[in-house]
Amino acid sequence: MSEYETRPHVSGLKRKALVGVEYVPKKEDMAEGPFVCRLGATGGLPPPGTEFRAWRKNLPYRGHMMLLRGRTDGVDYIGANHAPLGHYPAGDACKYLLGKLVPVGKGKGGGGGGGDDDAVEYELKLMPVGGSRVIDLECRCHALDYNEPEWDGAEDLNDYQVRAAHNARLLKAFASAKQQRKVAKIMAERRVDGNTIAAPDAMEATLKRATEGEMDASQLSKLAGERRNIPEHNPSATNAIDAYPFNLFPMFALLEKRTKWKEMVKAAKKPSAMKELRDGGGVDDFILGLVPKLAEHSGGATDREENDRQKTRAKALAALDFLLVFLHAKDHISEKRERRKDVEGDDDDAYTGNKYLSWTTRERVDAGIQRACVDAFMEEQHSGGTATAGGVAPGPDEPRRFSRPKAMKDLVCLHVILMALRVCNYDVDLDALGARMKMGVKALAPLCRELGCAVKKSAGKKSDGGGVTRATLPLDGTKTLQDVLPEIKRRLKAAKKRD
């Protein structure tokens, strides 16, 4: 900062202008400003960028005692407006007069127009400066840390007891007697501690720790959409085949050699093979009614692609067959041991063979598929809860027990609907499917919508072939599966009923 910048700018003062002088008397022993800072060091004018801070001392009559600190590179400017403790300046110890030159309006100073030579154009206000208004500054090095001191003995509003005392005084001063009795009763019933009236900084820190890493409503909805309880899917797929890849079905690897999909393909082409499949048993009547669907052409494909699609639909129909049986099986299954027949043909109780899991006969569903369904859609029960809940696993000789929670049963229902959609070229009759699943259309329609299907009921009477509820997967190449899946919204709280 140059010397010219420190001088008052009075270039606008005319040479022969009249200046009036006004003396402002001292007030309250000149305890409060304006303050004058005096720096006795030669060439010690604070450079630009000096950061100044001021505070009061934590002492009696601290209202008249102020500390000033200016921090810059290398040194600190330290000053106070008081003498050492016990030696305070006299209230009338005037050392300086602070002058401020201000222009005067046209209507002041006896002049009504601009041509009056006796009109006062400027006014010099003089104010006595002394005592506590003078701050003597000293230059000191950074080795000594001049910071704002702690306020010992002052009321800490972060202390719940201090705030409770403030609240009690306000309650006594402004509340009615009835309100005071009500508050006293409430406070008597609960114990007031640090957790009851939390400090502001403690409350803020607790909220930050509790909400650290939390997601907002939109992020939670997106995460819930990614964790839908539906079969494995591709949200960016634009056609029905790629939306739910069949090779991601948990038992897909077992369908080739452990199901009757080849017999179903032959039955779709030859009536004799259909009769043989029907007479052989082991296939549900509902499944037999869908076998002719395998011979239908999907269209828009070569012969090789059509054969691959027919093979896929046949495997889906075979999977639908055992999934319907598993859907109506018991929700709790325990391990069993094989028994050996003795010489007379009776069971040998002394022999205990290998343990196995079964929820139907082996002639109906292959044993490997039965075990795979248990592993995919059931949870092992331990003593005291599941394994994730800290339960105790059974011993090596004890039979294990498995249960199927509701979420897994809903997932089995979704797989059943999805298999029926694959067989019927993604256009299934919900009335017939619901009758086989022993579920009403009202209960089946929400599950179809979870898969992104559109559920519609045809017009007309059932006697005329109408009134049939059908579910279709509307993916024609223009929309993705993510677009047709139901949107997950925040659950709105019910409005509180008014009395």
GROMACS .gro file of C-alpha atoms in nm:
model
  499
    1MET     CA    1   0.000   0.000   0.000
    2SER     CA    2   0.156   0.330  -0.108
    3GLU     CA    3   0.172   0.648   0.096
    4TYR     CA    4  -0.067   0.823  -0.142
    5GLU     CA    5  -0.333   0.554  -0.086
    6THR     CA    6  -0.322   0.613   0.291
    7ARG     CA    7  -0.395   0.989   0.271
    8PRO     CA    8  -0.756   1.109   0.273
    9HIS     CA    9  -0.892   1.195  -0.068
   10VAL     CA   10  -0.979   1.569  -0.049
   11SER     CA   11  -0.919   1.670  -0.410
   12GLY     CA   12  -1.283   1.772  -0.436
   13LEU     CA   13  -1.242   2.050  -0.173
   14LYS     CA   14  -1.245   2.390  -0.339
   15ARG     CA   15  -0.975   2.644  -0.256
   16LYS     CA   16  -1.203   2.908  -0.106
   17ALA     CA   17  -1.480   2.675   0.013
   18LEU     CA   18  -1.626   2.741   0.356
   19VAL     CA   19  -1.591   2.452   0.602
   20GLY     CA   20  -1.810   2.426   0.908
   21VAL     CA   21  -1.685   2.253   1.221
   22GLU     CA   22  -1.905   2.036   1.442
   23TYR     CA   23  -1.779   1.898   1.771
   24VAL     CA   24  -1.934   1.569   1.884
   25PRO     CA   25  -1.911   1.532   2.262
   26LYS     CA   26  -1.783   1.211   2.416
   27LYS     CA   27  -2.032   0.943   2.524
   28GLU     CA   28  -2.001   0.678   2.793
   29ASP     CA   29  -1.640   0.763   2.875
   30MET     CA   30  -1.541   0.692   2.517
   31ALA     CA   31  -1.575   0.317   2.580
   32GLU     CA   32  -1.713   0.224   2.238
   33GLY     CA   33  -1.586   0.333   1.893
   34PRO     CA   34  -1.481   0.480   1.675
   35PHE     CA   35  -1.142   0.328   1.751
   36VAL     CA   36  -0.806   0.464   1.641
   37CYS     CA   37  -0.521   0.218   1.583
   38ARG     CA   38  -0.173   0.364   1.646
   39LEU     CA   39   0.134   0.183   1.513
   40GLY     CA   40   0.461   0.325   1.640
   41ALA     CA   41   0.698   0.103   1.438
   42THR     CA   42   0.882   0.278   1.156
   43GLY     CA   43   0.771   0.146   0.818
   44GLY     CA   44   0.535  -0.095   0.989
   45LEU     CA   45   0.223  -0.011   0.792
   46PRO     CA   46   0.023  -0.336   0.747
   47PRO     CA   47   0.058  -0.464   0.388
   48PRO     CA   48  -0.244  -0.546   0.171
   49GLY     CA   49  -0.407  -0.879   0.258
   50THR     CA   50  -0.356  -0.848   0.633
   51GLU     CA   51  -0.629  -1.042   0.812
   52PHE     CA   52  -0.763  -0.864   1.123
   53ARG     CA   53  -0.968  -1.022   1.401
   54ALA     CA   54  -1.102  -0.870   1.723
   55TRP     CA   55  -1.246  -1.023   2.039
   56ARG     CA   56  -1.330  -0.941   2.399
   57LYS     CA   57  -1.152  -1.075   2.702
   58ASN     CA   58  -1.329  -1.306   2.941
   59LEU     CA   59  -1.299  -1.072   3.239
   60PRO     CA   60  -1.531  -0.842   3.434
   61TYR     CA   61  -1.620  -0.526   3.240
   62ARG     CA   62  -1.500  -0.701   2.927
   63GLY     CA   63  -1.730  -0.475   2.724
   64HIS     CA   64  -1.460  -0.201   2.748
   65MET     CA   65  -1.168  -0.434   2.676
   66MET     CA   66  -1.100  -0.536   2.318
   67LEU     CA   67  -0.808  -0.719   2.157
   68LEU     CA   68  -0.708  -0.673   1.793
   69ARG     CA   69  -0.486  -0.907   1.593
   70GLY     CA   70  -0.369  -0.858   1.235
   71ARG     CA   71  -0.198  -1.159   1.076
   72THR     CA   72   0.028  -1.132   0.773
   73ASP     CA   73   0.341  -1.302   0.644
   74GLY     CA   74   0.608  -1.314   0.912
   75VAL     CA   75   0.456  -1.099   1.186
   76ASP     CA   76   0.138  -1.035   1.380
   77TYR     CA   77   0.004  -0.690   1.468
   78ILE     CA   78  -0.117  -0.714   1.829
   79GLY     CA   79  -0.295  -0.440   2.017
   80ALA     CA   80  -0.546  -0.368   2.294
   81ASN     CA   81  -0.756  -0.072   2.399
   82HIS     CA   82  -0.675  -0.115   2.768
   83ALA     CA   83  -0.376  -0.109   2.999
   84PRO     CA   84  -0.259  -0.415   3.195
   85LEU     CA   85  -0.502  -0.554   3.448
   86GLY     CA   86  -0.555  -0.302   3.728
   87HIS     CA   87  -0.439   0.002   3.529
   88TYR     CA   88  -0.730   0.123   3.319
   89PRO     CA   89  -0.712   0.453   3.125
   90ALA     CA   90  -0.910   0.745   3.255
   91GLY     CA   91  -1.238   0.806   3.084
   92ASP     CA   92  -1.151   1.168   2.997
   93ALA     CA   93  -0.791   1.096   2.890
   94CYS     CA   94  -0.836   1.249   2.546
   95LYS     CA   95  -0.531   1.218   2.321
   96TYR     CA   96  -0.669   1.284   1.973
   97LEU     CA   97  -0.956   1.435   1.785
   98LEU     CA   98  -1.090   1.227   1.497
   99GLY     CA   99  -1.204   1.449   1.208
  100LYS     CA  100  -1.431   1.350   0.924
  101LEU     CA  101  -1.492   1.590   0.633
  102VAL     CA  102  -1.831   1.545   0.470
  103PRO     CA  103  -2.005   1.755   0.200
  104VAL     CA  104  -2.312   1.950   0.308
  105GLY     CA  105  -2.638   1.954   0.115
  106LYS     CA  106  -2.770   2.268  -0.053
  107GLY     CA  107  -3.032   2.329   0.212
  108LYS     CA  108  -2.785   2.347   0.505
  109GLY     CA  109  -2.544   2.612   0.628
  110GLY     CA  110  -2.749   2.926   0.557
  111GLY     CA  111  -2.732   2.900   0.177
  112GLY     CA  112  -3.044   2.834  -0.030
  113GLY     CA  113  -2.879   2.871  -0.372
  114GLY     CA  114  -2.550   2.799  -0.537
  115GLY     CA  115  -2.454   3.171  -0.568
  116ASP     CA  116  -2.434   3.248  -0.193
  117ASP     CA  117  -2.068   3.304  -0.101
  118ASP     CA  118  -2.135   3.259   0.274
  119ALA     CA  119  -2.290   2.909   0.229
  120VAL     CA  120  -2.110   2.626   0.408
  121GLU     CA  121  -2.019   2.358   0.154
  122TYR     CA  122  -1.832   2.112   0.382
  123GLU     CA  123  -1.855   2.014   0.743
  124LEU     CA  124  -1.571   1.882   0.958
  125LYS     CA  125  -1.700   1.656   1.236
  126LEU     CA  126  -1.459   1.631   1.528
  127MET     CA  127  -1.489   1.350   1.780
  128PRO     CA  128  -1.267   1.308   2.086
  129VAL     CA  129  -1.064   0.989   2.081
  130GLY     CA  130  -0.900   0.869   2.394
  131GLY     CA  131  -0.912   0.615   2.669
  132SER     CA  132  -1.058   0.289   2.540
  133ARG     CA  133  -1.085   0.420   2.186
  134VAL     CA  134  -0.711   0.413   2.124
  135ILE     CA  135  -0.550   0.080   2.025
  136ASP     CA  136  -0.170   0.069   2.036
  137LEU     CA  137  -0.041  -0.191   1.788
  138GLU     CA  138   0.287  -0.381   1.820
  139CYS     CA  139   0.467  -0.603   1.568
  140ARG     CA  140   0.540  -0.950   1.701
  141CYS     CA  141   0.670  -1.264   1.534
  142HIS     CA  142   0.465  -1.574   1.452
  143ALA     CA  143   0.651  -1.776   1.711
  144LEU     CA  144   0.394  -1.666   1.965
  145ASP     CA  145   0.042  -1.783   1.882
  146TYR     CA  146  -0.210  -1.506   1.942
  147ASN     CA  147  -0.549  -1.673   1.914
  148GLU     CA  148  -0.887  -1.616   2.066
  149PRO     CA  149  -0.880  -1.758   2.422
  150GLU     CA  150  -1.124  -2.002   2.576
  151TRP     CA  151  -1.413  -1.849   2.764
  152ASP     CA  152  -1.387  -2.006   3.107
  153GLY     CA  153  -1.703  -1.987   3.310
  154ALA     CA  154  -1.927  -1.863   3.029
  155GLU     CA  155  -2.252  -2.043   2.962
  156ASP     CA  156  -2.209  -2.324   2.711
  157LEU     CA  157  -2.526  -2.363   2.508
  158ASN     CA  158  -2.408  -2.705   2.394
  159ASP     CA  159  -2.465  -2.823   2.752
  160TYR     CA  160  -2.818  -2.962   2.789
  161GLN     CA  161  -2.835  -2.850   3.153
  162VAL     CA  162  -2.771  -2.487   3.053
  163ARG     CA  163  -3.043  -2.503   2.791
  164ALA     CA  164  -3.280  -2.674   3.032
  165ALA     CA  165  -3.227  -2.391   3.283
  166HIS     CA  166  -3.298  -2.133   3.011
  167ASN     CA  167  -3.616  -2.317   2.915
  168ALA     CA  168  -3.724  -2.331   3.279
  169ARG     CA  169  -3.678  -1.954   3.321
  170LEU     CA  170  -3.870  -1.881   3.002
  171LEU     CA  171  -4.148  -2.117   3.105
  172LYS     CA  172  -4.178  -1.953   3.444
  173ALA     CA  173  -4.180  -1.604   3.295
  174PHE     CA  174  -4.426  -1.647   3.010
  175ALA     CA  175  -4.628  -1.970   3.053
  176SER     CA  176  -4.952  -1.995   3.243
  177ALA     CA  177  -4.981  -2.190   3.566
  178LYS     CA  178  -5.171  -2.466   3.387
  179GLN     CA  179  -4.900  -2.501   3.123
  180GLN     CA  180  -4.631  -2.505   3.391
  181ARG     CA  181  -4.807  -2.788   3.575
  182LYS     CA  182  -4.843  -2.981   3.250
  183VAL     CA  183  -4.475  -2.944   3.167
  184ALA     CA  184  -4.374  -3.036   3.522
  185LYS     CA  185  -4.581  -3.355   3.497
  186ILE     CA  186  -4.423  -3.450   3.167
  187MET     CA  187  -4.071  -3.382   3.292
  188ALA     CA  188  -4.138  -3.586   3.605
  189GLU     CA  189  -4.240  -3.887   3.395
  190ARG     CA  190  -3.924  -3.894   3.191
  191ARG     CA  191  -3.565  -3.850   3.289
  192VAL     CA  192  -3.394  -3.553   3.134
  193ASP     CA  193  -3.044  -3.652   3.025
  194GLY     CA  194  -2.799  -3.579   2.748
  195ASN     CA  195  -2.990  -3.794   2.501
  196THR     CA  196  -3.323  -3.625   2.575
  197ILE     CA  197  -3.205  -3.271   2.502
  198ALA     CA  198  -2.924  -3.323   2.258
  199ALA     CA  199  -2.668  -3.051   2.200
  200PRO     CA  200  -2.678  -2.884   1.856
  201ASP     CA  201  -2.327  -2.991   1.757
  202ALA     CA  202  -2.379  -3.342   1.897
  203MET     CA  203  -2.711  -3.372   1.716
  204GLU     CA  204  -2.553  -3.259   1.389
  205ALA     CA  205  -2.265  -3.504   1.427
  206THR     CA  206  -2.506  -3.787   1.510
  207LEU     CA  207  -2.721  -3.713   1.206
  208LYS     CA  208  -2.415  -3.704   0.982
  209ARG     CA  209  -2.294  -4.039   1.112
  210ALA     CA  210  -2.640  -4.194   1.086
  211THR     CA  211  -2.705  -4.068   0.733
  212GLU     CA  212  -2.358  -4.122   0.594
  213GLY     CA  213  -2.384  -4.320   0.274
  214GLU     CA  214  -2.763  -4.321   0.273
  215MET     CA  215  -2.949  -4.283  -0.055
  216ASP     CA  216  -3.240  -4.061  -0.140
  217ALA     CA  217  -3.581  -4.177  -0.260
  218SER     CA  218  -3.491  -4.189  -0.629
  219GLN     CA  219  -3.173  -4.387  -0.563
  220LEU     CA  220  -3.360  -4.630  -0.339
  221SER     CA  221  -3.627  -4.680  -0.605
  222LYS     CA  222  -3.359  -4.748  -0.865
  223LEU     CA  223  -3.184  -4.996  -0.636
  224ALA     CA  224  -3.514  -5.170  -0.561
  225GLY     CA  225  -3.573  -5.198  -0.935
  226GLU     CA  226  -3.237  -5.367  -0.978
  227ARG     CA  227  -3.318  -5.611  -0.697
  228ARG     CA  228  -3.663  -5.714  -0.814
  229ASN     CA  229  -3.781  -6.058  -0.707
  230ILE     CA  230  -3.816  -6.177  -1.066
  231PRO     CA  231  -3.623  -6.434  -1.276
  232GLU     CA  232  -3.288  -6.341  -1.427
  233HIS     CA  233  -3.347  -6.077  -1.692
  234ASN     CA  234  -3.180  -5.826  -1.924
  235PRO     CA  235  -3.330  -5.478  -1.868
  236SER     CA  236  -3.193  -5.342  -2.197
  237ALA     CA  237  -3.342  -5.618  -2.415
  238THR     CA  238  -3.592  -5.512  -2.682
  239ASN     CA  239  -3.740  -5.855  -2.765
  240ALA     CA  240  -3.910  -6.115  -2.549
  241ILE     CA  241  -3.656  -6.393  -2.610
  242ASP     CA  242  -3.357  -6.188  -2.493
  243ALA     CA  243  -3.548  -6.019  -2.210
  244TYR     CA  244  -3.551  -6.338  -2.002
  245PRO     CA  245  -3.265  -6.561  -2.127
  246PHE     CA  246  -3.367  -6.924  -2.094
  247ASN     CA  247  -3.011  -7.040  -2.029
  248LEU     CA  248  -3.017  -6.848  -1.696
  249PHE     CA  249  -3.290  -7.075  -1.559
  250PRO     CA  250  -3.140  -7.253  -1.251
  251MET     CA  251  -3.224  -7.605  -1.380
  252PHE     CA  252  -3.146  -7.538  -1.747
  253ALA     CA  253  -2.850  -7.779  -1.757
  254LEU     CA  254  -3.068  -8.066  -1.628
  255LEU     CA  255  -3.342  -8.030  -1.889
  256GLU     CA  256  -3.148  -8.200  -2.167
  257LYS     CA  257  -3.127  -8.551  -2.020
  258ARG     CA  258  -3.363  -8.552  -1.720
  259THR     CA  259  -3.692  -8.446  -1.879
  260LYS     CA  260  -3.925  -8.574  -2.155
  261TRP     CA  261  -3.890  -8.281  -2.392
  262LYS     CA  262  -3.794  -8.505  -2.687
  263GLU     CA  263  -4.106  -8.717  -2.640
  264MET     CA  264  -4.311  -8.396  -2.633
  265VAL     CA  265  -4.164  -8.285  -2.968
  266LYS     CA  266  -4.254  -8.619  -3.125
  267ALA     CA  267  -4.603  -8.606  -2.974
  268ALA     CA  268  -4.657  -8.263  -3.132
  269LYS     CA  269  -4.586  -8.412  -3.476
  270LYS     CA  270  -4.738  -8.763  -3.455
  271PRO     CA  271  -5.073  -8.857  -3.297
  272SER     CA  272  -4.937  -9.203  -3.214
  273ALA     CA  273  -4.656  -9.049  -3.011
  274MET     CA  274  -4.912  -8.829  -2.834
  275LYS     CA  275  -5.117  -9.137  -2.742
  276GLU     CA  276  -4.804  -9.312  -2.615
  277LEU     CA  277  -4.710  -9.010  -2.405
  278ARG     CA  278  -5.060  -8.987  -2.262
  279ASP     CA  279  -5.084  -9.358  -2.181
  280GLY     CA  280  -4.739  -9.366  -2.025
  281GLY     CA  281  -4.846  -9.133  -1.745
  282GLY     CA  282  -4.618  -8.899  -1.562
  283VAL     CA  283  -4.730  -8.593  -1.764
  284ASP     CA  284  -4.996  -8.350  -1.646
  285ASP     CA  285  -5.314  -8.307  -1.855
  286PHE     CA  286  -5.255  -7.932  -1.871
  287ILE     CA  287  -4.910  -7.997  -2.017
  288LEU     CA  288  -5.055  -8.240  -2.272
  289GLY     CA  289  -5.296  -7.969  -2.381
  290LEU     CA  290  -5.002  -7.740  -2.458
  291VAL     CA  291  -4.803  -7.999  -2.657
  292PRO     CA  292  -4.966  -7.899  -2.993
  293LYS     CA  293  -4.823  -7.548  -2.938
  294LEU     CA  294  -4.478  -7.691  -3.013
  295ALA     CA  295  -4.573  -7.758  -3.376
  296GLU     CA  296  -4.681  -7.399  -3.440
  297HIS     CA  297  -4.440  -7.179  -3.636
  298SER     CA  298  -4.332  -6.853  -3.477
  299GLY     CA  299  -4.270  -6.693  -3.817
  300GLY     CA  300  -3.989  -6.478  -3.954
  301ALA     CA  301  -3.716  -6.740  -3.910
  302THR     CA  302  -3.526  -7.000  -4.112
  303ASP     CA  303  -3.581  -7.372  -4.072
  304ARG     CA  304  -3.279  -7.406  -3.846
  305GLU     CA  305  -3.389  -7.116  -3.627
  306GLU     CA  306  -3.740  -7.260  -3.615
  307ASN     CA  307  -3.604  -7.597  -3.498
  308ASP     CA  308  -3.403  -7.424  -3.225
  309ARG     CA  309  -3.710  -7.233  -3.111
  310GLN     CA  310  -3.915  -7.553  -3.108
  311LYS     CA  311  -3.649  -7.721  -2.896
  312THR     CA  312  -3.650  -7.424  -2.656
  313ARG     CA  313  -4.030  -7.431  -2.625
  314ALA     CA  314  -4.022  -7.807  -2.562
  315LYS     CA  315  -3.768  -7.768  -2.281
  316ALA     CA  316  -3.975  -7.483  -2.136
  317LEU     CA  317  -4.282  -7.708  -2.144
  318ALA     CA  318  -4.089  -7.984  -1.964
  319ALA     CA  319  -3.974  -7.731  -1.704
  320LEU     CA  320  -4.333  -7.609  -1.666
  321ASP     CA  321  -4.437  -7.968  -1.595
  322PHE     CA  322  -4.218  -8.018  -1.287
  323LEU     CA  323  -4.251  -7.655  -1.171
  324LEU     CA  324  -4.628  -7.701  -1.140
  325VAL     CA  325  -4.569  -8.008  -0.926
  326PHE     CA  326  -4.312  -7.825  -0.713
  327LEU     CA  327  -4.546  -7.526  -0.674
  328HIS     CA  328  -4.808  -7.739  -0.497
  329ALA     CA  329  -4.556  -7.941  -0.295
  330LYS     CA  330  -4.511  -7.892   0.077
  331ASP     CA  331  -4.333  -7.580   0.196
  332HIS     CA  332  -4.129  -7.783   0.448
  333ILE     CA  333  -3.918  -8.081   0.338
  334SER     CA  334  -3.691  -8.302   0.548
  335GLU     CA  335  -3.419  -8.541   0.441
  336LYS     CA  336  -3.498  -8.911   0.429
  337ARG     CA  337  -3.282  -9.223   0.427
  338GLU     CA  338  -3.302  -9.504   0.178
  339ARG     CA  339  -3.423  -9.839   0.311
  340ARG     CA  340  -3.302 -10.181   0.197
  341LYS     CA  341  -3.534 -10.475   0.152
  342ASP     CA  342  -3.452 -10.790   0.345
  343VAL     CA  343  -3.479 -11.146   0.212
  344GLU     CA  344  -3.854 -11.164   0.274
  345GLY     CA  345  -3.918 -10.831   0.098
  346ASP     CA  346  -3.981 -10.623   0.411
  347ASP     CA  347  -3.797 -10.305   0.506
  348ASP     CA  348  -3.475 -10.360   0.695
  349ASP     CA  349  -3.486 -10.115   0.986
  350ALA     CA  350  -3.127 -10.189   1.080
  351TYR     CA  351  -2.995 -10.053   0.751
  352THR     CA  352  -2.973  -9.681   0.688
  353GLY     CA  353  -2.854  -9.579   0.345
  354ASN     CA  354  -2.779  -9.244   0.190
  355LYS     CA  355  -2.994  -8.942   0.272
  356TYR     CA  356  -3.203  -8.788  -0.006
  357LEU     CA  357  -3.454  -8.508  -0.057
  358SER     CA  358  -3.785  -8.569  -0.227
  359TRP     CA  359  -4.105  -8.370  -0.274
  360THR     CA  360  -4.269  -8.613  -0.518
  361THR     CA  361  -4.207  -8.958  -0.665
  362ARG     CA  362  -3.900  -9.024  -0.877
  363GLU     CA  363  -4.121  -9.155  -1.157
  364ARG     CA  364  -4.292  -8.817  -1.173
  365VAL     CA  365  -3.986  -8.588  -1.146
  366ASP     CA  366  -3.621  -8.685  -1.170
  367ALA     CA  367  -3.438  -8.702  -0.834
  368GLY     CA  368  -3.164  -8.464  -0.951
  369ILE     CA  369  -3.420  -8.203  -1.053
  370GLN     CA  370  -3.595  -8.240  -0.718
  371ARG     CA  371  -3.272  -8.171  -0.534
  372ALA     CA  372  -3.192  -7.876  -0.764
  373CYS     CA  373  -3.533  -7.719  -0.696
  374VAL     CA  374  -3.475  -7.747  -0.323
  375ASP     CA  375  -3.134  -7.581  -0.351
  376ALA     CA  376  -3.267  -7.301  -0.574
  377PHE     CA  377  -3.597  -7.215  -0.409
  378MET     CA  378  -3.573  -7.329  -0.045
  379GLU     CA  379  -3.370  -7.236   0.263
  380GLU     CA  380  -3.211  -7.473   0.511
  381GLN     CA  381  -3.355  -7.442   0.860
  382HIS     CA  382  -3.123  -7.445   1.160
  383SER     CA  383  -3.194  -7.465   1.529
  384GLY     CA  384  -3.288  -7.112   1.633
  385GLY     CA  385  -3.355  -6.985   1.279
  386THR     CA  386  -3.189  -6.985   0.940
  387ALA     CA  387  -2.815  -6.982   0.881
  388THR     CA  388  -2.818  -6.608   0.814
  389ALA     CA  389  -3.006  -6.545   1.141
  390GLY     CA  390  -2.739  -6.714   1.351
  391GLY     CA  391  -2.902  -7.057   1.378
  392VAL     CA  392  -2.713  -7.373   1.472
  393ALA     CA  393  -2.666  -7.629   1.194
  394PRO     CA  394  -2.778  -7.988   1.261
  395GLY     CA  395  -2.527  -8.263   1.329
  396PRO     CA  396  -2.386  -8.488   1.055
  397ASP     CA  397  -2.625  -8.773   1.143
  398GLU     CA  398  -2.933  -8.554   1.186
  399PRO     CA  399  -3.165  -8.497   0.889
  400ARG     CA  400  -3.168  -8.149   0.741
  401ARG     CA  401  -3.489  -7.954   0.702
  402PHE     CA  402  -3.570  -7.703   0.429
  403SER     CA  403  -3.847  -7.445   0.407
  404ARG     CA  404  -3.976  -7.226   0.125
  405PRO     CA  405  -4.042  -6.862   0.222
  406LYS     CA  406  -4.311  -6.657   0.052
  407ALA     CA  407  -4.063  -6.467  -0.163
  408MET     CA  408  -3.930  -6.793  -0.307
  409LYS     CA  409  -4.281  -6.925  -0.367
  410ASP     CA  410  -4.366  -6.606  -0.556
  411LEU     CA  411  -4.050  -6.658  -0.761
  412VAL     CA  412  -4.164  -7.011  -0.849
  413CYS     CA  413  -4.499  -6.867  -0.963
  414LEU     CA  414  -4.314  -6.617  -1.182
  415HIS     CA  415  -4.108  -6.899  -1.336
  416VAL     CA  416  -4.429  -7.092  -1.408
  417ILE     CA  417  -4.581  -6.789  -1.584
  418LEU     CA  418  -4.259  -6.729  -1.776
  419MET     CA  419  -4.241  -7.093  -1.895
  420ALA     CA  420  -4.602  -7.073  -2.012
  421LEU     CA  421  -4.520  -6.752  -2.201
  422ARG     CA  422  -4.226  -6.921  -2.376
  423VAL     CA  423  -4.440  -7.217  -2.480
  424CYS     CA  424  -4.729  -7.001  -2.606
  425ASN     CA  425  -4.509  -6.754  -2.797
  426TYR     CA  426  -4.547  -6.493  -2.518
  427ASP     CA  427  -4.928  -6.483  -2.532
  428VAL     CA  428  -5.084  -6.702  -2.261
  429ASP     CA  429  -5.440  -6.763  -2.145
  430LEU     CA  430  -5.450  -6.668  -1.776
  431ASP     CA  431  -5.786  -6.834  -1.714
  432ALA     CA  432  -5.652  -7.179  -1.805
  433LEU     CA  433  -5.315  -7.122  -1.638
  434GLY     CA  434  -5.476  -6.990  -1.320
  435ALA     CA  435  -5.705  -7.292  -1.299
  436ARG     CA  436  -5.404  -7.527  -1.311
  437MET     CA  437  -5.208  -7.317  -1.061
  438LYS     CA  438  -5.517  -7.302  -0.837
  439MET     CA  439  -5.503  -6.924  -0.838
  440GLY     CA  440  -5.759  -6.669  -0.947
  441VAL     CA  441  -5.697  -6.428  -1.230
  442LYS     CA  442  -5.698  -6.137  -0.980
  443ALA     CA  443  -5.407  -6.296  -0.793
  444LEU     CA  444  -5.228  -6.397  -1.112
  445ALA     CA  445  -5.250  -6.062  -1.295
  446PRO     CA  446  -5.017  -5.869  -1.053
  447LEU     CA  447  -4.752  -6.140  -1.093
  448CYS     CA  448  -4.773  -6.107  -1.470
  449ARG     CA  449  -4.730  -5.731  -1.443
  450GLU     CA  450  -4.418  -5.787  -1.232
  451LEU     CA  451  -4.269  -5.953  -1.541
  452GLY     CA  452  -4.366  -5.654  -1.756
  453CYS     CA  453  -4.665  -5.825  -1.918
  454ALA     CA  454  -4.977  -5.646  -2.033
  455VAL     CA  455  -5.293  -5.811  -1.901
  456LYS     CA  456  -5.610  -5.759  -2.104
  457LYS     CA  457  -5.952  -5.920  -2.115
  458SER     CA  458  -6.110  -5.976  -2.454
  459ALA     CA  459  -6.456  -5.841  -2.525
  460GLY     CA  460  -6.763  -6.059  -2.553
  461LYS     CA  461  -6.915  -6.348  -2.362
  462LYS     CA  462  -6.736  -6.668  -2.272
  463SER     CA  463  -7.002  -6.868  -2.454
  464ASP     CA  464  -6.908  -6.683  -2.774
  465GLY     CA  465  -6.535  -6.728  -2.721
  466GLY     CA  466  -6.479  -6.391  -2.556
  467GLY     CA  467  -6.416  -6.276  -2.200
  468VAL     CA  468  -6.073  -6.443  -2.189
  469THR     CA  469  -5.793  -6.276  -1.992
  470ARG     CA  470  -5.460  -6.295  -2.170
  471ALA     CA  471  -5.109  -6.185  -2.075
  472THR     CA  472  -4.860  -6.070  -2.339
  473LEU     CA  473  -4.506  -5.936  -2.324
  474PRO     CA  474  -4.515  -5.617  -2.536
  475LEU     CA  475  -4.156  -5.608  -2.664
  476ASP     CA  476  -4.156  -5.533  -3.039
  477GLY     CA  477  -3.808  -5.381  -3.073
  478THR     CA  478  -3.907  -5.024  -2.986
  479LYS     CA  479  -3.913  -5.053  -2.606
  480THR     CA  480  -3.677  -5.214  -2.359
  481LEU     CA  481  -3.773  -5.443  -2.076
  482GLN     CA  482  -3.688  -5.164  -1.831
  483ASP     CA  483  -3.958  -4.950  -1.994
  484VAL     CA  484  -4.236  -5.206  -1.945
  485LEU     CA  485  -4.140  -5.319  -1.594
  486PRO     CA  486  -4.358  -5.158  -1.325
  487GLU     CA  487  -4.216  -4.845  -1.167
  488ILE     CA  488  -4.128  -4.874  -0.800
  489LYS     CA  489  -4.262  -4.575  -0.611
  490ARG     CA  490  -4.231  -4.463  -0.254
  491ARG     CA  491  -4.507  -4.581  -0.029
  492LEU     CA  492  -4.715  -4.281   0.070
  493LYS     CA  493  -4.807  -4.250   0.433
  494ALA     CA  494  -5.174  -4.248   0.509
  495ALA     CA  495  -5.310  -3.914   0.618
  496LYS     CA  496  -5.375  -3.890   0.990
  497LYS     CA  497  -5.742  -3.899   1.070
  498ARG     CA  498  -5.876  -3.588   1.230
  499ASP     CA  499  -6.077  -3.613   1.544
   0.00000   0.00000   0.00000
